[in-house]
PDB file of C-alpha atoms in Angstrom:
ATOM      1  CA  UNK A  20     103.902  78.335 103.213  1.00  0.00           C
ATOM      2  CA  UNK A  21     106.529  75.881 102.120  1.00  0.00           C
ATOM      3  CA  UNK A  22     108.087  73.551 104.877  1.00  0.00           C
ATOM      4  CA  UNK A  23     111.836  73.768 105.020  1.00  0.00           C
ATOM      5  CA  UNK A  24     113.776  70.888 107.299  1.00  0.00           C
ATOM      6  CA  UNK A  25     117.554  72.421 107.908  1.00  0.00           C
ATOM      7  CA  UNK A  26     120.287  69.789 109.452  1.00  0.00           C
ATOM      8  CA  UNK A  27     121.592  69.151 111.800  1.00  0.00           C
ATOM      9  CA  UNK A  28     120.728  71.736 113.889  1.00  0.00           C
ATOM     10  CA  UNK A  29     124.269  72.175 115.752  1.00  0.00           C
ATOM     11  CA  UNK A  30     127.778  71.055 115.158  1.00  0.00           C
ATOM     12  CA  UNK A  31     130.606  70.905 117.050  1.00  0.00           C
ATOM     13  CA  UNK A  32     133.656  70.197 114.410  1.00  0.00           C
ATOM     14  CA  UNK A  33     137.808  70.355 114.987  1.00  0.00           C
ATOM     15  CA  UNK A  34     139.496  73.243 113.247  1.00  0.00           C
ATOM     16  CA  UNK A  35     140.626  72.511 109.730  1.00  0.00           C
ATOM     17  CA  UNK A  36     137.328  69.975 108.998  1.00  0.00           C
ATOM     18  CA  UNK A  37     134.244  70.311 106.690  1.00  0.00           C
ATOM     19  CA  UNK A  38     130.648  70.446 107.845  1.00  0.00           C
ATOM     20  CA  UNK A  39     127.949  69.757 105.345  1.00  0.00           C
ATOM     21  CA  UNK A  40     124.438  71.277 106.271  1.00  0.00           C
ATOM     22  CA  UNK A  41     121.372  70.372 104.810  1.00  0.00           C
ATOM     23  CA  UNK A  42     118.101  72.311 103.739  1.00  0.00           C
ATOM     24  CA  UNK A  43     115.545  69.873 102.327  1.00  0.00           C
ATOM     25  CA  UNK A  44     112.097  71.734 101.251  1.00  0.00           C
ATOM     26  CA  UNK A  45     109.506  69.189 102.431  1.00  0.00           C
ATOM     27  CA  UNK A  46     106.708  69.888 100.471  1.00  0.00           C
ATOM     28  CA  UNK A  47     107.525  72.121  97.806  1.00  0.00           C
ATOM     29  CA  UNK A  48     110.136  71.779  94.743  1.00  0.00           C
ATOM     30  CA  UNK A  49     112.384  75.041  95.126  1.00  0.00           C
ATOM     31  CA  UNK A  50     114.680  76.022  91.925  1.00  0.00           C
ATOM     32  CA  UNK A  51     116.624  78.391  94.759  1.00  0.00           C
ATOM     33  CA  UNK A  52     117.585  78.472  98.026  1.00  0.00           C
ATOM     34  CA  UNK A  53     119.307  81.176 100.359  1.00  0.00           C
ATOM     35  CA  UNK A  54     122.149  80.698 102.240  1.00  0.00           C
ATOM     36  CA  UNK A  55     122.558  83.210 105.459  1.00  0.00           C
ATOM     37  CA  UNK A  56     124.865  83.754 107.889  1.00  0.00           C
ATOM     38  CA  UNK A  57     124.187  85.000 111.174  1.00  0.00           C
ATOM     39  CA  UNK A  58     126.671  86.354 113.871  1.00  0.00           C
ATOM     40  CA  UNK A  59     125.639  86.761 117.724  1.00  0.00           C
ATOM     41  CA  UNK A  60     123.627  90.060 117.693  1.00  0.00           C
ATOM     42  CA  UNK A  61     123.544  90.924 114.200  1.00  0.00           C
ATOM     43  CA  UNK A  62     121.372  90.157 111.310  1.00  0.00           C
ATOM     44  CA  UNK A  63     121.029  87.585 109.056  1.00  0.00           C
ATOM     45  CA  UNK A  64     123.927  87.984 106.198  1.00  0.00           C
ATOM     46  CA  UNK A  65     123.235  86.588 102.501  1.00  0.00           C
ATOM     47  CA  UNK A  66     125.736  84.556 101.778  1.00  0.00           C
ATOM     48  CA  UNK A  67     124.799  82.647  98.368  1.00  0.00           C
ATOM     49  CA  UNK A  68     121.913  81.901  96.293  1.00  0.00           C
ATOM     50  CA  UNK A  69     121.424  78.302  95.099  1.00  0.00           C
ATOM     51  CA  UNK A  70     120.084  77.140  91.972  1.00  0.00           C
ATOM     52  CA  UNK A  71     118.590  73.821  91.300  1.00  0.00           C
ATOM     53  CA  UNK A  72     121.367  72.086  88.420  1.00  0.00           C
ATOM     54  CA  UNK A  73     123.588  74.900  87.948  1.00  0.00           C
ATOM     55  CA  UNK A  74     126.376  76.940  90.181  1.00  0.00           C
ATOM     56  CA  UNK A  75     125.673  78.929  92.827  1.00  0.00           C
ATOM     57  CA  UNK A  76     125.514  82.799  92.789  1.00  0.00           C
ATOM     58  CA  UNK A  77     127.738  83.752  95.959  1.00  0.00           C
ATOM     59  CA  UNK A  78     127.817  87.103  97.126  1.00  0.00           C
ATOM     60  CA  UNK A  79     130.221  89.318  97.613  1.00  0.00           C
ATOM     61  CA  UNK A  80     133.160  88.390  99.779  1.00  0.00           C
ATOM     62  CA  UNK A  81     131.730  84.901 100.421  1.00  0.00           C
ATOM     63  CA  UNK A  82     134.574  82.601  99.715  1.00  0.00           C
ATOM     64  CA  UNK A  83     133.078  80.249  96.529  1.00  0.00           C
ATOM     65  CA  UNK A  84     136.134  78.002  97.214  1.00  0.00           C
ATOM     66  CA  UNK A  85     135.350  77.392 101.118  1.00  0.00           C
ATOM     67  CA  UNK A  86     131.243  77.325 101.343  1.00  0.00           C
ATOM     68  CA  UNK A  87     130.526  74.217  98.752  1.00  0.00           C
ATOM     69  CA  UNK A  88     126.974  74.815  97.581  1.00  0.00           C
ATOM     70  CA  UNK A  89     125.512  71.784  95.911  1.00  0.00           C
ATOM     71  CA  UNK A  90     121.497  72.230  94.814  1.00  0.00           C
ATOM     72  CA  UNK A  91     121.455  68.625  93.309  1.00  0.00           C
ATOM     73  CA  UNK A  92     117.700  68.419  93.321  1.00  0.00           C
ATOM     74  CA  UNK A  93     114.702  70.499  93.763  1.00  0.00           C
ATOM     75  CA  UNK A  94     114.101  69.480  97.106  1.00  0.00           C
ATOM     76  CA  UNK A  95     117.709  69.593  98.643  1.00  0.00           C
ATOM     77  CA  UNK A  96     120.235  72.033  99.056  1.00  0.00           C
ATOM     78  CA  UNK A  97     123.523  71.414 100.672  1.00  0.00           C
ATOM     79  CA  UNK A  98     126.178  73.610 102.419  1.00  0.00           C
ATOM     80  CA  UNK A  99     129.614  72.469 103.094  1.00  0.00           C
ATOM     81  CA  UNK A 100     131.823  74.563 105.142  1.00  0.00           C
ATOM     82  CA  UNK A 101     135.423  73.295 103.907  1.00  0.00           C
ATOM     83  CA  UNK A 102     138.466  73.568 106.298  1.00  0.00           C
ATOM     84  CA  UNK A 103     136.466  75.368 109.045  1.00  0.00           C
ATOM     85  CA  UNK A 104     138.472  77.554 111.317  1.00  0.00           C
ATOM     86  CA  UNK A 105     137.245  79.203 114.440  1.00  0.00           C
ATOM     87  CA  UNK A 106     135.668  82.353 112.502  1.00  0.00           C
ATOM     88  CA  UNK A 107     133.905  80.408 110.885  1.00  0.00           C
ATOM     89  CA  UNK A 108     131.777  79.769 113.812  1.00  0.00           C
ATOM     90  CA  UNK A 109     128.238  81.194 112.976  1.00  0.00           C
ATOM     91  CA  UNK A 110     124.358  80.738 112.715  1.00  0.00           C
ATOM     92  CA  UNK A 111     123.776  79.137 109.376  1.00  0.00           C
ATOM     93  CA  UNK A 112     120.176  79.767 107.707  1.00  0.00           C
ATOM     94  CA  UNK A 113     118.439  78.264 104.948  1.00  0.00           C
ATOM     95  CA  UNK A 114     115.694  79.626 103.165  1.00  0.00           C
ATOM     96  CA  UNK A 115     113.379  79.609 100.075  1.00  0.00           C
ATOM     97  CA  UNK A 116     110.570  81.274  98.713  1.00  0.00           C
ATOM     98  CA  UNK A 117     107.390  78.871  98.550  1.00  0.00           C
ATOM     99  CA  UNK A 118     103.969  79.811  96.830  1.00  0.00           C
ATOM    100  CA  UNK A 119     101.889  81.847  99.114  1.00  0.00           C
ATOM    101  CA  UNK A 120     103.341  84.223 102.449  1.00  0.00           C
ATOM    102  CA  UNK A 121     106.757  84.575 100.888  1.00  0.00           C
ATOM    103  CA  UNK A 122     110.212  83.509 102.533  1.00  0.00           C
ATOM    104  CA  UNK A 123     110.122  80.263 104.684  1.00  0.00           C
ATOM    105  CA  UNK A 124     113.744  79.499 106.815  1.00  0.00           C
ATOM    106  CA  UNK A 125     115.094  76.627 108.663  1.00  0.00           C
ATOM    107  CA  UNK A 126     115.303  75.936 111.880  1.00  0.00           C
ATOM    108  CA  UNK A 127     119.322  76.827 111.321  1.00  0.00           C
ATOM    109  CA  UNK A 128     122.242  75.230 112.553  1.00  0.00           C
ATOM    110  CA  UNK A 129     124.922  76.430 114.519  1.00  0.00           C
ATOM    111  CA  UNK A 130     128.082  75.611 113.843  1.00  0.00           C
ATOM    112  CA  UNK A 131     131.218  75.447 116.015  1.00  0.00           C
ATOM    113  CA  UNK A 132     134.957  75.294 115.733  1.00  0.00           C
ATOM    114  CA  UNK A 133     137.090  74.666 117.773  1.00  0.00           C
TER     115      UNK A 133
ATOM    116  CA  UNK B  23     116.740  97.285  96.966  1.00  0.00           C
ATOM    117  CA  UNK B  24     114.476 100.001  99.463  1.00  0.00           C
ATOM    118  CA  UNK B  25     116.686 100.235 102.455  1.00  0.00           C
ATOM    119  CA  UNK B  26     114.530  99.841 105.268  1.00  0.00           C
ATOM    120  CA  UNK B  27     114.818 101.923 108.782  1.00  0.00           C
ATOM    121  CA  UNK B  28     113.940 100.663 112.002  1.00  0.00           C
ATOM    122  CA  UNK B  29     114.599 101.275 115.825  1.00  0.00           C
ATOM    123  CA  UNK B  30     117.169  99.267 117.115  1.00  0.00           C
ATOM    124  CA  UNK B  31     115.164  98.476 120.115  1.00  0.00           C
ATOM    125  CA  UNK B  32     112.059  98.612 121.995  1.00  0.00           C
ATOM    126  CA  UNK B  33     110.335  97.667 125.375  1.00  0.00           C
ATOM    127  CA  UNK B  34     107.137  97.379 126.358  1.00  0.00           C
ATOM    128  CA  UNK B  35     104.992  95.373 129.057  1.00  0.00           C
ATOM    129  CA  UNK B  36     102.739  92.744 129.056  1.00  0.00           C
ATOM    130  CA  UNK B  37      99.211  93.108 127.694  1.00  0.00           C
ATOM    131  CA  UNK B  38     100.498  96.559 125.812  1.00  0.00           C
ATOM    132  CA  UNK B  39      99.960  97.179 122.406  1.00  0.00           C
ATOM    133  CA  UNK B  40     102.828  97.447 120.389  1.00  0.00           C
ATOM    134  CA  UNK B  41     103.348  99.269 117.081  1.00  0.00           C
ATOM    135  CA  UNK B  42     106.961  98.713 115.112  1.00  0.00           C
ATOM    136  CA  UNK B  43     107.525 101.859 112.470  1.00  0.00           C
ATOM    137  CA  UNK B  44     109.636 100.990 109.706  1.00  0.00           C
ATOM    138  CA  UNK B  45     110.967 103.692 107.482  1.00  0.00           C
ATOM    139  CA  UNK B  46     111.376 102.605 103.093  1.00  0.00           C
ATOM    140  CA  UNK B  47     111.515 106.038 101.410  1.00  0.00           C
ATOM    141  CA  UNK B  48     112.606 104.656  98.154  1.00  0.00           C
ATOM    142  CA  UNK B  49     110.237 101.816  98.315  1.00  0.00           C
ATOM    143  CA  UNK B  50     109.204 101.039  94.076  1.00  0.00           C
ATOM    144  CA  UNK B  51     105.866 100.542  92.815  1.00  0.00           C
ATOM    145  CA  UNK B  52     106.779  96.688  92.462  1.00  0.00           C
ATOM    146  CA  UNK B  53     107.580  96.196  95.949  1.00  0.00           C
ATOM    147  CA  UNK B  54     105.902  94.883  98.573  1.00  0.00           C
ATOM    148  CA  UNK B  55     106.756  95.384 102.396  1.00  0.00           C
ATOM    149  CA  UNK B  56     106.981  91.735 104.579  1.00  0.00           C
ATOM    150  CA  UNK B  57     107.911  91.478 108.345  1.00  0.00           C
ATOM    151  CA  UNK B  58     109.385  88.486 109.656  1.00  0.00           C
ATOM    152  CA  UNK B  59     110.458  87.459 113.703  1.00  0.00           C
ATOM    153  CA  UNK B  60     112.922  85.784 114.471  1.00  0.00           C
ATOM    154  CA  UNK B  61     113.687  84.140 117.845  1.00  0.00           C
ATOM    155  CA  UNK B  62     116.953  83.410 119.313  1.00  0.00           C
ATOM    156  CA  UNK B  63     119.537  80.599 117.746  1.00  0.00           C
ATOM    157  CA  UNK B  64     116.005  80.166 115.302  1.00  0.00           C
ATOM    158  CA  UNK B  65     115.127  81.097 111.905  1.00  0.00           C
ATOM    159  CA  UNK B  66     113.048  83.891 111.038  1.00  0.00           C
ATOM    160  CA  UNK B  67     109.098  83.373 110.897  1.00  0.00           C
ATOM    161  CA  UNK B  68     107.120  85.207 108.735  1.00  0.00           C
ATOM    162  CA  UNK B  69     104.536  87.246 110.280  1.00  0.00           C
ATOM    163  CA  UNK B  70     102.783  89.879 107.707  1.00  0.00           C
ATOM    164  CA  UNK B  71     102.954  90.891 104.384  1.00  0.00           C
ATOM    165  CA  UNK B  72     101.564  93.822 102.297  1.00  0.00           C
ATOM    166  CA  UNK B  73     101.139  96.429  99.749  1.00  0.00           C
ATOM    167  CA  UNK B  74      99.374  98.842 100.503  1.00  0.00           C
ATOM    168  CA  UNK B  75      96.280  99.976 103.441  1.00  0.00           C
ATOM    169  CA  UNK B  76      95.729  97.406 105.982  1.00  0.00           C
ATOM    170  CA  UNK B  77      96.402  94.035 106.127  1.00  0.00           C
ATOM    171  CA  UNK B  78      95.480  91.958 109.490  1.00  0.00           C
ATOM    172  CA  UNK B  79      95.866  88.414 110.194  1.00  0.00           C
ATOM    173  CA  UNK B  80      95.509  86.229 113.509  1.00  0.00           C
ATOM    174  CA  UNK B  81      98.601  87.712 115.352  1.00  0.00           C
ATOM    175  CA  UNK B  82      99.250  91.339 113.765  1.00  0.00           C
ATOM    176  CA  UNK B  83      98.403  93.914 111.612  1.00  0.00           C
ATOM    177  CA  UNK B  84     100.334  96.260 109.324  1.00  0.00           C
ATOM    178  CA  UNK B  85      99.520 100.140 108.353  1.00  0.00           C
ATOM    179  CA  UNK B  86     100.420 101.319 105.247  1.00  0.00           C
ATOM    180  CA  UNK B  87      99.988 104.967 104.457  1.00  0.00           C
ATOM    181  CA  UNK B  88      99.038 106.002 100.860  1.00  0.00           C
ATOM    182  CA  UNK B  89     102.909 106.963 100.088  1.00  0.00           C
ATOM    183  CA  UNK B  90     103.708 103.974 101.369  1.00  0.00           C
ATOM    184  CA  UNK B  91     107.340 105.275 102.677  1.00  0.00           C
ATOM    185  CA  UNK B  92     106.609 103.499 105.811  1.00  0.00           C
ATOM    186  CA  UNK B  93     104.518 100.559 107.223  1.00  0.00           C
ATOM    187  CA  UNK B  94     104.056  99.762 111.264  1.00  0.00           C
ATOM    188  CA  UNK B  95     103.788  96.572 112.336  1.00  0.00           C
ATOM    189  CA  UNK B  96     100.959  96.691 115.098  1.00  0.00           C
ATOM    190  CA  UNK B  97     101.070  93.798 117.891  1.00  0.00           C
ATOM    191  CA  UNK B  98      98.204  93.749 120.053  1.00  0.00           C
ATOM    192  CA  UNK B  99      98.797  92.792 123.706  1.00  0.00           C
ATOM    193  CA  UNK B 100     101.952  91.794 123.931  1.00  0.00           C
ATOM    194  CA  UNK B 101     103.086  88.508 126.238  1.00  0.00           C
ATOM    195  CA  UNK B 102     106.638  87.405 127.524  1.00  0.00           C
ATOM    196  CA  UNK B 103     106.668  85.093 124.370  1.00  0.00           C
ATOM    197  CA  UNK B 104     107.103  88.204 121.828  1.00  0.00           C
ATOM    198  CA  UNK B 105     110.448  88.808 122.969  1.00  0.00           C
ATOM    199  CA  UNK B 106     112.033  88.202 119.599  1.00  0.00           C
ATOM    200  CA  UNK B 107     113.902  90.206 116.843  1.00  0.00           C
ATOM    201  CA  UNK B 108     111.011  91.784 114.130  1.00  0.00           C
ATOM    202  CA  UNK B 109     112.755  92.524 110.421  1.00  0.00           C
ATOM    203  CA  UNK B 110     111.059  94.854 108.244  1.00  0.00           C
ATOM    204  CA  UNK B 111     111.591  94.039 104.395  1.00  0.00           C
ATOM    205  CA  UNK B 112     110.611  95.430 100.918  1.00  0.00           C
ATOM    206  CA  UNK B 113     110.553  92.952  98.380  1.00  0.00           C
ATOM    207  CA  UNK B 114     109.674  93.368  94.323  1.00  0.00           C
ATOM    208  CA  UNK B 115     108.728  89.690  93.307  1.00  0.00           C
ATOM    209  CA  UNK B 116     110.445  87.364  91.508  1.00  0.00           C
ATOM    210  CA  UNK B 117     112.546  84.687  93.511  1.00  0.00           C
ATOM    211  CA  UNK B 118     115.277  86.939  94.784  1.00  0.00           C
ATOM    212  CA  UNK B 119     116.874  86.821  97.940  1.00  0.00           C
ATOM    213  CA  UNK B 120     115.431  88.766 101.193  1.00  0.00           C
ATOM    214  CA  UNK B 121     118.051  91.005 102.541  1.00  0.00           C
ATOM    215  CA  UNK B 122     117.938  91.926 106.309  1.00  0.00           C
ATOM    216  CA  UNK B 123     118.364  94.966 107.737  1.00  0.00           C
ATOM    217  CA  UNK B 124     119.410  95.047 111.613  1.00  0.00           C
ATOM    218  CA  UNK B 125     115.807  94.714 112.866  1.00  0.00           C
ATOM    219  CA  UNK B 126     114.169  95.573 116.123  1.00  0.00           C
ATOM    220  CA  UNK B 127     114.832  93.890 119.123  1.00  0.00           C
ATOM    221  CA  UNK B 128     111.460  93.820 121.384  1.00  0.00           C
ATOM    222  CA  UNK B 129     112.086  93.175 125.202  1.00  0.00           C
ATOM    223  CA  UNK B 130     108.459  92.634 126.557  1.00  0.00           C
ATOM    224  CA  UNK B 131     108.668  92.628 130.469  1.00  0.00           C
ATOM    225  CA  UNK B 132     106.139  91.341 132.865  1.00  0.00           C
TER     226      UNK B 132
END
């Protein structure tokens, strides 16, 4: 399967900053990427889609305004958590779907505010 | 999108066999049925994928029956290491997004 590199793989930022999180497909050009969301002890939330040149498709509830999603190229994918507050603490996940054995994920990054 | 069912938890010693049922009673003829692990403060792996029968690769297997409502993920003697969170998806294909159900948390104790 495809090889996805997510960074960094934690953060530690001051309330009312922006993180940007990376997802770089190594050897494989995606068109999309996933964006997830996971909280301690629950499952991995969808939070937007990301499409190579073009906006992403966010799902419901997911602030647009406040997760930047930036798919410049078809090997990088960026997330930027704007003005962070506490809540916004989380498990962040990137994924894509490569050729062969379907979904491949980061390694994730886990972000904190404080 | 199938909703998938799955038990919330199981436990099971070392060296045990271990079979995961998951539950997709409106599974469509498209869709395929894909189990990933996932490991704490890690992304999910994928382990097996299929569409109908058997499928079995170097660390599990996966039972489909005919109706293919349900699949079981089979684990064959289980070690400390296979503690981990196992999601059961359906999937038509097409680049669309997995979605995640709550999964099953496996405790494997020595």
């Amino acid at each position: 399967g495809a090889v996805v590199s997510q960074h960094p793989s934690w953060v530690i930022c001051k309330s009312g900053t922006s993180v940007k999180i990376e997802c770089r497909s190594l050897d494989f050009q995606a068109t999309t990427m996933f964006w997830y969301r996971q909280f301690p002890k629950q499952s991995l939330m969808l939070m937007a889609t990301s499409n190579e040149g073009s906006k992403a498709t966010y799902e419901q509830g997911v602030e647009k305004d406040k997760f930047l999603i930036n798919h410049a190229s078809l090997t990088l994918s960026t997330l930027t958590v704007t003005s962070a507050h506490p809540e916004d603490s989380s498990f962040y996940i990137c994924g894509l779907e490569g050729r062969v054995n379907g979904y491949t994920f980061g390694s994730g990054t886990r972000l904190t505010v404080v | 999108l199938a909703k998938t069912t799955q038990p919330i938890s199981m436990d099971s010693y070392e060296g045990q066999e271990v079979n995961i049922t998951c539950s997709h009673n409106n599974i469509a003829t498209n869709d395929y049925i894909t189990w990933y692990q996932q490991f704490p403060s890690q992304g999910p792996r994928f382990i097996i994928q299929g569409y109908k029968t058997k499928v079995t690769n170097e660390v599990a297997s996966l039972f489909i029956p005919a109706d293919r409502k349900s699949s079981t993920l089979s684990l064959p003697r289980v070690s400390l290491s296979d503690t981990a969170v196992y999601y059961c998806l359906v999937k038509n294909s097409g680049n669309t997004p997995l979605v995640f159900g709550k999964g099953t948390r496996l405790s494997v104790i020595a």
